Amino acid sequence: MTEARFVPFADRYEPPVPTDVALATFHDALRRRRSVRMFTDAPVPRSTIEWLVRCAHTAPSGANKQPWRFVCVQDAAVKARIRTAAEAEEREFYGRRANDEWLRDLAPLGTDPQKEFLTVAPWLVVVFQLTQGDDGGQVYYLKESVGLACGMFLAAAQLAGLATLTHTPSPMAFLGEVLGRPKHERPFLLIPVGYAAADCVVPCKAIERRPLDEVMVVV
Ligand code: IYR
């Protein structure tokens, strides 16, 4: 058993502006994030996507196992295959799988089985959770870890002025097949990344946040 060893925590982040200003600035960026379904095909450089993944990859994870893979798709033919398969699943979802309450909840979003954004957005970032390490070892708190990484990815994209969508065509097993991923990688989230179209519209409903005193309890 290796003994734990420690070093002084020297590399601390200190905000360059007063705390309230730093937080208000960050919050203003975060609160203006929208789930975007109308993208332009304007290119986003690979180096930008690498920065997003680097930011996501700073997330904490169970025992620092980093149980994630970000498969970043720019190839038009691969995007087309993903769209075809996703739309097939979505037709099932809207036509059969979703119950009435679910469909009622989705109605204000105006979503349907057609997923044009999957071939228009310059990048589709498919996030996989690793059900075991690449070395076959155990992983811990898988969903928590990958969820945190995805949150950081979305925040970084927002700071970069990029539009994203957290897309979950369900079931997502086809993503592993289309992308030829190994068995220990399970699809978690599909994030189209790009710029919102000039004529992009977003639902007017379903954005307002519940008041802080409903979601925050101080004891
Ligand atoms: N995955 C489907 C349905 C859908 C489900 C939820 I919950 C949403 O918040 C949005 C959509 C689709 O993408 O259309």
PDB file of C-alpha atoms and ligand atoms in Angstrom:
ATOM      1  CA  MET A   1       0.000   0.000   0.000  1.00  0.00           C
ATOM      2  CA  THR A   2       1.428   3.397  -1.008  1.00  0.00           C
ATOM      3  CA  GLU A   3       1.445   5.934   1.814  1.00  0.00           C
ATOM      4  CA  ALA A   4      -0.337   9.227   1.248  1.00  0.00           C
ATOM      5  CA  ARG A   5       2.098  12.094   0.803  1.00  0.00           C
ATOM      6  CA  PHE A   6       1.265  15.781   0.914  1.00  0.00           C
ATOM      7  CA  VAL A   7       2.613  19.076  -0.392  1.00  0.00           C
ATOM      8  CA  PRO A   8       1.556  22.580   0.640  1.00  0.00           C
ATOM      9  CA  PHE A   9      -1.466  23.828  -1.312  1.00  0.00           C
ATOM     10  CA  ALA A  10       0.359  26.698  -2.973  1.00  0.00           C
ATOM     11  CA  ASP A  11      -1.242  26.990  -6.412  1.00  0.00           C
ATOM     12  CA  ARG A  12      -4.434  28.589  -5.135  1.00  0.00           C
ATOM     13  CA  TYR A  13      -6.714  30.462  -7.477  1.00  0.00           C
ATOM     14  CA  GLU A  14      -7.355  34.019  -6.405  1.00  0.00           C
ATOM     15  CA  PRO A  15      -9.944  36.027  -8.335  1.00  0.00           C
ATOM     16  CA  PRO A  16      -8.380  39.079  -9.996  1.00  0.00           C
ATOM     17  CA  VAL A  17     -11.438  41.130  -9.001  1.00  0.00           C
ATOM     18  CA  PRO A  18     -13.501  41.230  -5.783  1.00  0.00           C
ATOM     19  CA  THR A  19     -15.433  38.022  -5.091  1.00  0.00           C
ATOM     20  CA  ASP A  20     -18.867  39.522  -5.722  1.00  0.00           C
ATOM     21  CA  VAL A  21     -17.756  40.923  -9.043  1.00  0.00           C
ATOM     22  CA  ALA A  22     -16.192  37.616 -10.109  1.00  0.00           C
ATOM     23  CA  LEU A  23     -19.335  35.716  -9.156  1.00  0.00           C
ATOM     24  CA  ALA A  24     -21.750  38.189 -10.718  1.00  0.00           C
ATOM     25  CA  THR A  25     -19.775  38.033 -13.973  1.00  0.00           C
ATOM     26  CA  PHE A  26     -19.736  34.244 -13.949  1.00  0.00           C
ATOM     27  CA  HIS A  27     -23.425  34.084 -13.096  1.00  0.00           C
ATOM     28  CA  ASP A  28     -24.328  36.507 -15.870  1.00  0.00           C
ATOM     29  CA  ALA A  29     -22.613  34.228 -18.376  1.00  0.00           C
ATOM     30  CA  LEU A  30     -24.195  31.069 -16.958  1.00  0.00           C
ATOM     31  CA  ARG A  31     -27.729  32.421 -16.702  1.00  0.00           C
ATOM     32  CA  ARG A  32     -27.694  33.362 -20.381  1.00  0.00           C
ATOM     33  CA  ARG A  33     -26.939  29.820 -21.526  1.00  0.00           C
ATOM     34  CA  ARG A  34     -29.785  28.348 -23.519  1.00  0.00           C
ATOM     35  CA  SER A  35     -30.311  24.929 -24.992  1.00  0.00           C
ATOM     36  CA  VAL A  36     -29.841  25.724 -28.668  1.00  0.00           C
ATOM     37  CA  ARG A  37     -31.358  23.618 -31.434  1.00  0.00           C
ATOM     38  CA  MET A  38     -30.660  25.944 -34.361  1.00  0.00           C
ATOM     39  CA  PHE A  39     -26.977  26.170 -35.223  1.00  0.00           C
ATOM     40  CA  THR A  40     -24.979  27.653 -38.084  1.00  0.00           C
ATOM     41  CA  ASP A  41     -22.398  25.496 -39.790  1.00  0.00           C
ATOM     42  CA  ALA A  42     -19.770  28.174 -39.019  1.00  0.00           C
ATOM     43  CA  PRO A  43     -16.601  26.313 -38.121  1.00  0.00           C
ATOM     44  CA  VAL A  44     -15.186  26.108 -34.618  1.00  0.00           C
ATOM     45  CA  PRO A  45     -11.456  25.355 -34.544  1.00  0.00           C
ATOM     46  CA  ARG A  46     -10.307  22.044 -33.163  1.00  0.00           C
ATOM     47  CA  SER A  47      -8.115  23.966 -30.699  1.00  0.00           C
ATOM     48  CA  THR A  48     -11.263  25.523 -29.154  1.00  0.00           C
ATOM     49  CA  ILE A  49     -12.852  22.106 -28.699  1.00  0.00           C
ATOM     50  CA  GLU A  50      -9.601  20.934 -27.119  1.00  0.00           C
ATOM     51  CA  TRP A  51      -9.879  23.788 -24.597  1.00  0.00           C
ATOM     52  CA  LEU A  52     -13.432  22.759 -23.740  1.00  0.00           C
ATOM     53  CA  VAL A  53     -12.341  19.190 -23.140  1.00  0.00           C
ATOM     54  CA  ARG A  54      -9.367  20.403 -21.106  1.00  0.00           C
ATOM     55  CA  CYS A  55     -11.769  22.407 -18.913  1.00  0.00           C
ATOM     56  CA  ALA A  56     -14.138  19.451 -18.516  1.00  0.00           C
ATOM     57  CA  HIS A  57     -11.170  17.248 -17.716  1.00  0.00           C
ATOM     58  CA  THR A  58     -10.381  19.344 -14.623  1.00  0.00           C
ATOM     59  CA  ALA A  59     -13.505  17.920 -12.962  1.00  0.00           C
ATOM     60  CA  PRO A  60     -13.128  15.949  -9.756  1.00  0.00           C
ATOM     61  CA  SER A  61     -13.827  12.229 -10.063  1.00  0.00           C
ATOM     62  CA  GLY A  62     -14.059   9.252  -7.736  1.00  0.00           C
ATOM     63  CA  ALA A  63     -10.486   8.379  -6.682  1.00  0.00           C
ATOM     64  CA  ASN A  64      -9.344  10.606  -9.578  1.00  0.00           C
ATOM     65  CA  LYS A  65     -10.104   7.846 -12.077  1.00  0.00           C
ATOM     66  CA  GLN A  66     -11.275  10.356 -14.744  1.00  0.00           C
ATOM     67  CA  PRO A  67     -13.837   7.871 -16.092  1.00  0.00           C
ATOM     68  CA  TRP A  68     -14.766   9.812 -19.210  1.00  0.00           C
ATOM     69  CA  ARG A  69     -14.057   9.980 -22.921  1.00  0.00           C
ATOM     70  CA  PHE A  70     -14.989  12.914 -25.115  1.00  0.00           C
ATOM     71  CA  VAL A  71     -15.429  11.729 -28.695  1.00  0.00           C
ATOM     72  CA  CYS A  72     -15.444  14.892 -30.795  1.00  0.00           C
ATOM     73  CA  VAL A  73     -17.078  14.372 -34.171  1.00  0.00           C
ATOM     74  CA  GLN A  74     -16.516  16.780 -37.058  1.00  0.00           C
ATOM     75  CA  ASP A  75     -16.702  14.284 -39.943  1.00  0.00           C
ATOM     76  CA  ALA A  76     -19.876  14.986 -41.963  1.00  0.00           C
ATOM     77  CA  ALA A  77     -20.501  11.321 -42.804  1.00  0.00           C
ATOM     78  CA  VAL A  78     -20.251  10.278 -39.163  1.00  0.00           C
ATOM     79  CA  LYS A  79     -22.559  13.107 -38.111  1.00  0.00           C
ATOM     80  CA  ALA A  80     -25.065  11.964 -40.745  1.00  0.00           C
ATOM     81  CA  ARG A  81     -24.988   8.399 -39.385  1.00  0.00           C
ATOM     82  CA  ILE A  82     -25.543   9.707 -35.866  1.00  0.00           C
ATOM     83  CA  ARG A  83     -28.473  11.829 -37.036  1.00  0.00           C
ATOM     84  CA  THR A  84     -30.140   8.948 -38.868  1.00  0.00           C
ATOM     85  CA  ALA A  85     -29.854   6.654 -35.841  1.00  0.00           C
ATOM     86  CA  ALA A  86     -30.884   9.366 -33.349  1.00  0.00           C
ATOM     87  CA  GLU A  87     -33.957  10.295 -35.366  1.00  0.00           C
ATOM     88  CA  ALA A  88     -35.008   6.645 -35.502  1.00  0.00           C
ATOM     89  CA  GLU A  89     -34.841   6.453 -31.692  1.00  0.00           C
ATOM     90  CA  GLU A  90     -36.652   9.773 -31.332  1.00  0.00           C
ATOM     91  CA  ARG A  91     -39.492   8.648 -33.613  1.00  0.00           C
ATOM     92  CA  GLU A  92     -39.956   5.683 -31.271  1.00  0.00           C
ATOM     93  CA  PHE A  93     -39.807   8.000 -28.271  1.00  0.00           C
ATOM     94  CA  TYR A  94     -42.362  10.522 -29.468  1.00  0.00           C
ATOM     95  CA  GLY A  95     -44.576   7.890 -31.088  1.00  0.00           C
ATOM     96  CA  ARG A  96     -44.564   5.173 -28.432  1.00  0.00           C
ATOM     97  CA  ARG A  97     -42.163   5.330 -25.509  1.00  0.00           C
ATOM     98  CA  ALA A  98     -42.968   8.693 -23.918  1.00  0.00           C
ATOM     99  CA  ASN A  99     -46.048   8.736 -21.681  1.00  0.00           C
ATOM    100  CA  ASP A 100     -48.616  11.552 -21.755  1.00  0.00           C
ATOM    101  CA  GLU A 101     -47.126  13.487 -18.861  1.00  0.00           C
ATOM    102  CA  TRP A 102     -43.699  13.464 -20.491  1.00  0.00           C
ATOM    103  CA  LEU A 103     -45.111  14.673 -23.811  1.00  0.00           C
ATOM    104  CA  ARG A 104     -47.074  17.405 -21.999  1.00  0.00           C
ATOM    105  CA  ASP A 105     -43.880  18.525 -20.235  1.00  0.00           C
ATOM    106  CA  LEU A 106     -42.013  18.666 -23.538  1.00  0.00           C
ATOM    107  CA  ALA A 107     -44.746  20.519 -25.445  1.00  0.00           C
ATOM    108  CA  PRO A 108     -43.524  24.038 -24.456  1.00  0.00           C
ATOM    109  CA  LEU A 109     -40.078  23.167 -25.848  1.00  0.00           C
ATOM    110  CA  GLY A 110     -41.496  22.392 -29.275  1.00  0.00           C
ATOM    111  CA  THR A 111     -39.147  19.453 -29.767  1.00  0.00           C
ATOM    112  CA  ASP A 112     -39.891  16.658 -32.216  1.00  0.00           C
ATOM    113  CA  PRO A 113     -38.079  13.661 -33.729  1.00  0.00           C
ATOM    114  CA  GLN A 114     -36.307  15.769 -36.326  1.00  0.00           C
ATOM    115  CA  LYS A 115     -32.756  16.589 -35.269  1.00  0.00           C
ATOM    116  CA  GLU A 116     -31.308  18.764 -38.003  1.00  0.00           C
ATOM    117  CA  PHE A 117     -28.759  20.243 -35.614  1.00  0.00           C
ATOM    118  CA  LEU A 118     -26.958  16.895 -35.589  1.00  0.00           C
ATOM    119  CA  THR A 119     -25.723  17.521 -39.141  1.00  0.00           C
ATOM    120  CA  VAL A 120     -25.495  21.328 -38.983  1.00  0.00           C
ATOM    121  CA  ALA A 121     -23.451  21.961 -35.826  1.00  0.00           C
ATOM    122  CA  PRO A 122     -19.730  21.845 -36.624  1.00  0.00           C
ATOM    123  CA  TRP A 123     -18.995  19.502 -33.724  1.00  0.00           C
ATOM    124  CA  LEU A 124     -20.874  16.751 -31.926  1.00  0.00           C
ATOM    125  CA  VAL A 125     -19.149  15.954 -28.674  1.00  0.00           C
ATOM    126  CA  VAL A 126     -20.266  12.538 -27.481  1.00  0.00           C
ATOM    127  CA  VAL A 127     -19.425  12.019 -23.837  1.00  0.00           C
ATOM    128  CA  PHE A 128     -18.922   8.425 -22.735  1.00  0.00           C
ATOM    129  CA  GLN A 129     -18.702   7.126 -19.190  1.00  0.00           C
ATOM    130  CA  LEU A 130     -16.056   4.484 -18.632  1.00  0.00           C
ATOM    131  CA  THR A 131     -17.628   1.626 -16.710  1.00  0.00           C
ATOM    132  CA  GLN A 132     -14.123   0.459 -15.904  1.00  0.00           C
ATOM    133  CA  GLY A 133     -10.728   2.019 -16.363  1.00  0.00           C
ATOM    134  CA  ASP A 134      -8.875   1.558 -19.646  1.00  0.00           C
ATOM    135  CA  ASP A 135      -6.589  -0.670 -17.561  1.00  0.00           C
ATOM    136  CA  GLY A 136      -9.604  -2.747 -16.440  1.00  0.00           C
ATOM    137  CA  GLY A 137      -9.550  -1.249 -12.941  1.00  0.00           C
ATOM    138  CA  GLN A 138     -12.583  -0.137 -10.943  1.00  0.00           C
ATOM    139  CA  VAL A 139     -14.157   3.303 -11.211  1.00  0.00           C
ATOM    140  CA  TYR A 140     -16.219   5.051  -8.557  1.00  0.00           C
ATOM    141  CA  TYR A 141     -19.133   7.483  -8.506  1.00  0.00           C
ATOM    142  CA  LEU A 142     -19.339   7.213 -12.249  1.00  0.00           C
ATOM    143  CA  LYS A 143     -22.419   9.331 -12.958  1.00  0.00           C
ATOM    144  CA  GLU A 144     -21.393  11.984 -10.457  1.00  0.00           C
ATOM    145  CA  SER A 145     -17.932  12.226 -12.002  1.00  0.00           C
ATOM    146  CA  VAL A 146     -19.043  12.361 -15.626  1.00  0.00           C
ATOM    147  CA  GLY A 147     -21.913  14.723 -14.779  1.00  0.00           C
ATOM    148  CA  LEU A 148     -19.486  17.146 -13.142  1.00  0.00           C
ATOM    149  CA  ALA A 149     -17.208  17.027 -16.180  1.00  0.00           C
ATOM    150  CA  CYS A 150     -20.138  17.739 -18.491  1.00  0.00           C
ATOM    151  CA  GLY A 151     -21.183  20.704 -16.363  1.00  0.00           C
ATOM    152  CA  MET A 152     -17.720  22.150 -16.646  1.00  0.00           C
ATOM    153  CA  PHE A 153     -17.740  21.542 -20.392  1.00  0.00           C
ATOM    154  CA  LEU A 154     -21.008  23.486 -20.753  1.00  0.00           C
ATOM    155  CA  ALA A 155     -19.761  26.345 -18.570  1.00  0.00           C
ATOM    156  CA  ALA A 156     -16.544  26.594 -20.590  1.00  0.00           C
ATOM    157  CA  ALA A 157     -18.471  26.618 -23.875  1.00  0.00           C
ATOM    158  CA  GLN A 158     -20.691  29.381 -22.516  1.00  0.00           C
ATOM    159  CA  LEU A 159     -17.672  31.481 -21.513  1.00  0.00           C
ATOM    160  CA  ALA A 160     -16.363  31.006 -25.061  1.00  0.00           C
ATOM    161  CA  GLY A 161     -19.613  32.340 -26.540  1.00  0.00           C
ATOM    162  CA  LEU A 162     -20.463  28.963 -28.018  1.00  0.00           C
ATOM    163  CA  ALA A 163     -23.893  27.405 -28.173  1.00  0.00           C
ATOM    164  CA  THR A 164     -24.555  23.903 -26.885  1.00  0.00           C
ATOM    165  CA  LEU A 165     -27.356  21.450 -26.397  1.00  0.00           C
ATOM    166  CA  THR A 166     -27.501  18.641 -23.871  1.00  0.00           C
ATOM    167  CA  HIS A 167     -29.011  16.038 -26.118  1.00  0.00           C
ATOM    168  CA  THR A 168     -30.040  12.611 -24.858  1.00  0.00           C
ATOM    169  CA  PRO A 169     -31.489  10.521 -27.665  1.00  0.00           C
ATOM    170  CA  SER A 170     -32.622   7.529 -25.695  1.00  0.00           C
ATOM    171  CA  PRO A 171     -31.540   4.744 -25.735  1.00  0.00           C
ATOM    172  CA  MET A 172     -28.084   5.906 -26.749  1.00  0.00           C
ATOM    173  CA  ALA A 173     -26.391   2.561 -27.370  1.00  0.00           C
ATOM    174  CA  PHE A 174     -26.211   3.340 -31.112  1.00  0.00           C
ATOM    175  CA  LEU A 175     -23.546   5.976 -30.370  1.00  0.00           C
ATOM    176  CA  GLY A 176     -21.077   3.343 -29.213  1.00  0.00           C
ATOM    177  CA  GLU A 177     -21.763   1.329 -32.358  1.00  0.00           C
ATOM    178  CA  VAL A 178     -21.570   4.214 -34.845  1.00  0.00           C
ATOM    179  CA  LEU A 179     -18.377   5.501 -33.230  1.00  0.00           C
ATOM    180  CA  GLY A 180     -16.837   2.054 -32.810  1.00  0.00           C
ATOM    181  CA  ARG A 181     -16.237   2.488 -29.108  1.00  0.00           C
ATOM    182  CA  PRO A 182     -15.125  -0.367 -26.869  1.00  0.00           C
ATOM    183  CA  LYS A 183     -17.550  -2.222 -24.586  1.00  0.00           C
ATOM    184  CA  HIS A 184     -16.500  -0.455 -21.388  1.00  0.00           C
ATOM    185  CA  GLU A 185     -17.580   2.947 -22.750  1.00  0.00           C
ATOM    186  CA  ARG A 186     -21.250   3.783 -22.219  1.00  0.00           C
ATOM    187  CA  PRO A 187     -22.815   6.851 -23.878  1.00  0.00           C
ATOM    188  CA  PHE A 188     -23.732   9.549 -21.369  1.00  0.00           C
ATOM    189  CA  LEU A 189     -24.543  12.745 -23.241  1.00  0.00           C
ATOM    190  CA  LEU A 190     -24.395  14.128 -26.763  1.00  0.00           C
ATOM    191  CA  ILE A 191     -23.395  17.798 -26.890  1.00  0.00           C
ATOM    192  CA  PRO A 192     -23.649  19.612 -30.235  1.00  0.00           C
ATOM    193  CA  VAL A 193     -21.277  22.602 -30.155  1.00  0.00           C
ATOM    194  CA  GLY A 194     -21.209  25.582 -32.483  1.00  0.00           C
ATOM    195  CA  TYR A 195     -22.752  29.006 -32.921  1.00  0.00           C
ATOM    196  CA  ALA A 196     -26.442  29.773 -32.658  1.00  0.00           C
ATOM    197  CA  ALA A 197     -27.959  30.585 -36.057  1.00  0.00           C
ATOM    198  CA  ALA A 198     -28.672  34.277 -36.715  1.00  0.00           C
ATOM    199  CA  ASP A 199     -32.395  33.463 -36.793  1.00  0.00           C
ATOM    200  CA  CYS A 200     -32.178  31.069 -33.855  1.00  0.00           C
ATOM    201  CA  VAL A 201     -35.237  31.050 -31.625  1.00  0.00           C
ATOM    202  CA  VAL A 202     -35.546  29.463 -28.203  1.00  0.00           C
ATOM    203  CA  PRO A 203     -38.672  28.556 -26.241  1.00  0.00           C
ATOM    204  CA  CYS A 204     -40.018  31.467 -24.181  1.00  0.00           C
ATOM    205  CA  LYS A 205     -41.195  29.104 -21.514  1.00  0.00           C
ATOM    206  CA  ALA A 206     -39.106  26.841 -19.324  1.00  0.00           C
ATOM    207  CA  ILE A 207     -36.177  29.156 -18.708  1.00  0.00           C
ATOM    208  CA  GLU A 208     -37.124  31.047 -15.601  1.00  0.00           C
ATOM    209  CA  ARG A 209     -35.478  29.614 -12.536  1.00  0.00           C
ATOM    210  CA  ARG A 210     -37.377  28.876  -9.345  1.00  0.00           C
ATOM    211  CA  PRO A 211     -36.686  31.452  -6.628  1.00  0.00           C
ATOM    212  CA  LEU A 212     -33.532  30.909  -4.622  1.00  0.00           C
ATOM    213  CA  ASP A 213     -35.452  30.301  -1.402  1.00  0.00           C
ATOM    214  CA  GLU A 214     -37.129  27.290  -3.020  1.00  0.00           C
ATOM    215  CA  VAL A 215     -33.894  25.640  -4.048  1.00  0.00           C
ATOM    216  CA  MET A 216     -31.634  26.777  -1.225  1.00  0.00           C
ATOM    217  CA  VAL A 217     -32.051  25.868   2.408  1.00  0.00           C
ATOM    218  CA  VAL A 218     -29.857  27.402   5.056  1.00  0.00           C
ATOM    219  CA  VAL A 219     -29.694  25.753   8.469  1.00  0.00           C
TER     220      VAL A 219
HETATM  221  N1  IYR B   1     -34.669  13.204 -26.156  1.00  0.00           N
HETATM  222  C1  IYR B   1     -35.829  13.791 -26.786  1.00  0.00           C
HETATM  223  C2  IYR B   1     -36.860  14.226 -25.812  1.00  0.00           C
HETATM  224  C3  IYR B   1     -36.478  15.240 -24.809  1.00  0.00           C
HETATM  225  C4  IYR B   1     -36.535  14.891 -23.473  1.00  0.00           C
HETATM  226  C5  IYR B   1     -36.278  15.825 -22.497  1.00  0.00           C
HETATM  227  I1  IYR B   1     -36.490  15.302 -20.550  1.00  0.00           I
HETATM  228  C6  IYR B   1     -35.929  17.142 -22.852  1.00  0.00           C
HETATM  229  O1  IYR B   1     -35.669  18.079 -21.863  1.00  0.00           O
HETATM  230  C7  IYR B   1     -35.881  17.492 -24.186  1.00  0.00           C
HETATM  231  C8  IYR B   1     -36.152  16.521 -25.148  1.00  0.00           C
HETATM  232  C9  IYR B   1     -35.416  14.924 -27.741  1.00  0.00           C
HETATM  233  O2  IYR B   1     -34.258  15.324 -27.743  1.00  0.00           O
HETATM  234  O3  IYR B   1     -36.252  15.401 -28.487  1.00  0.00           O
END
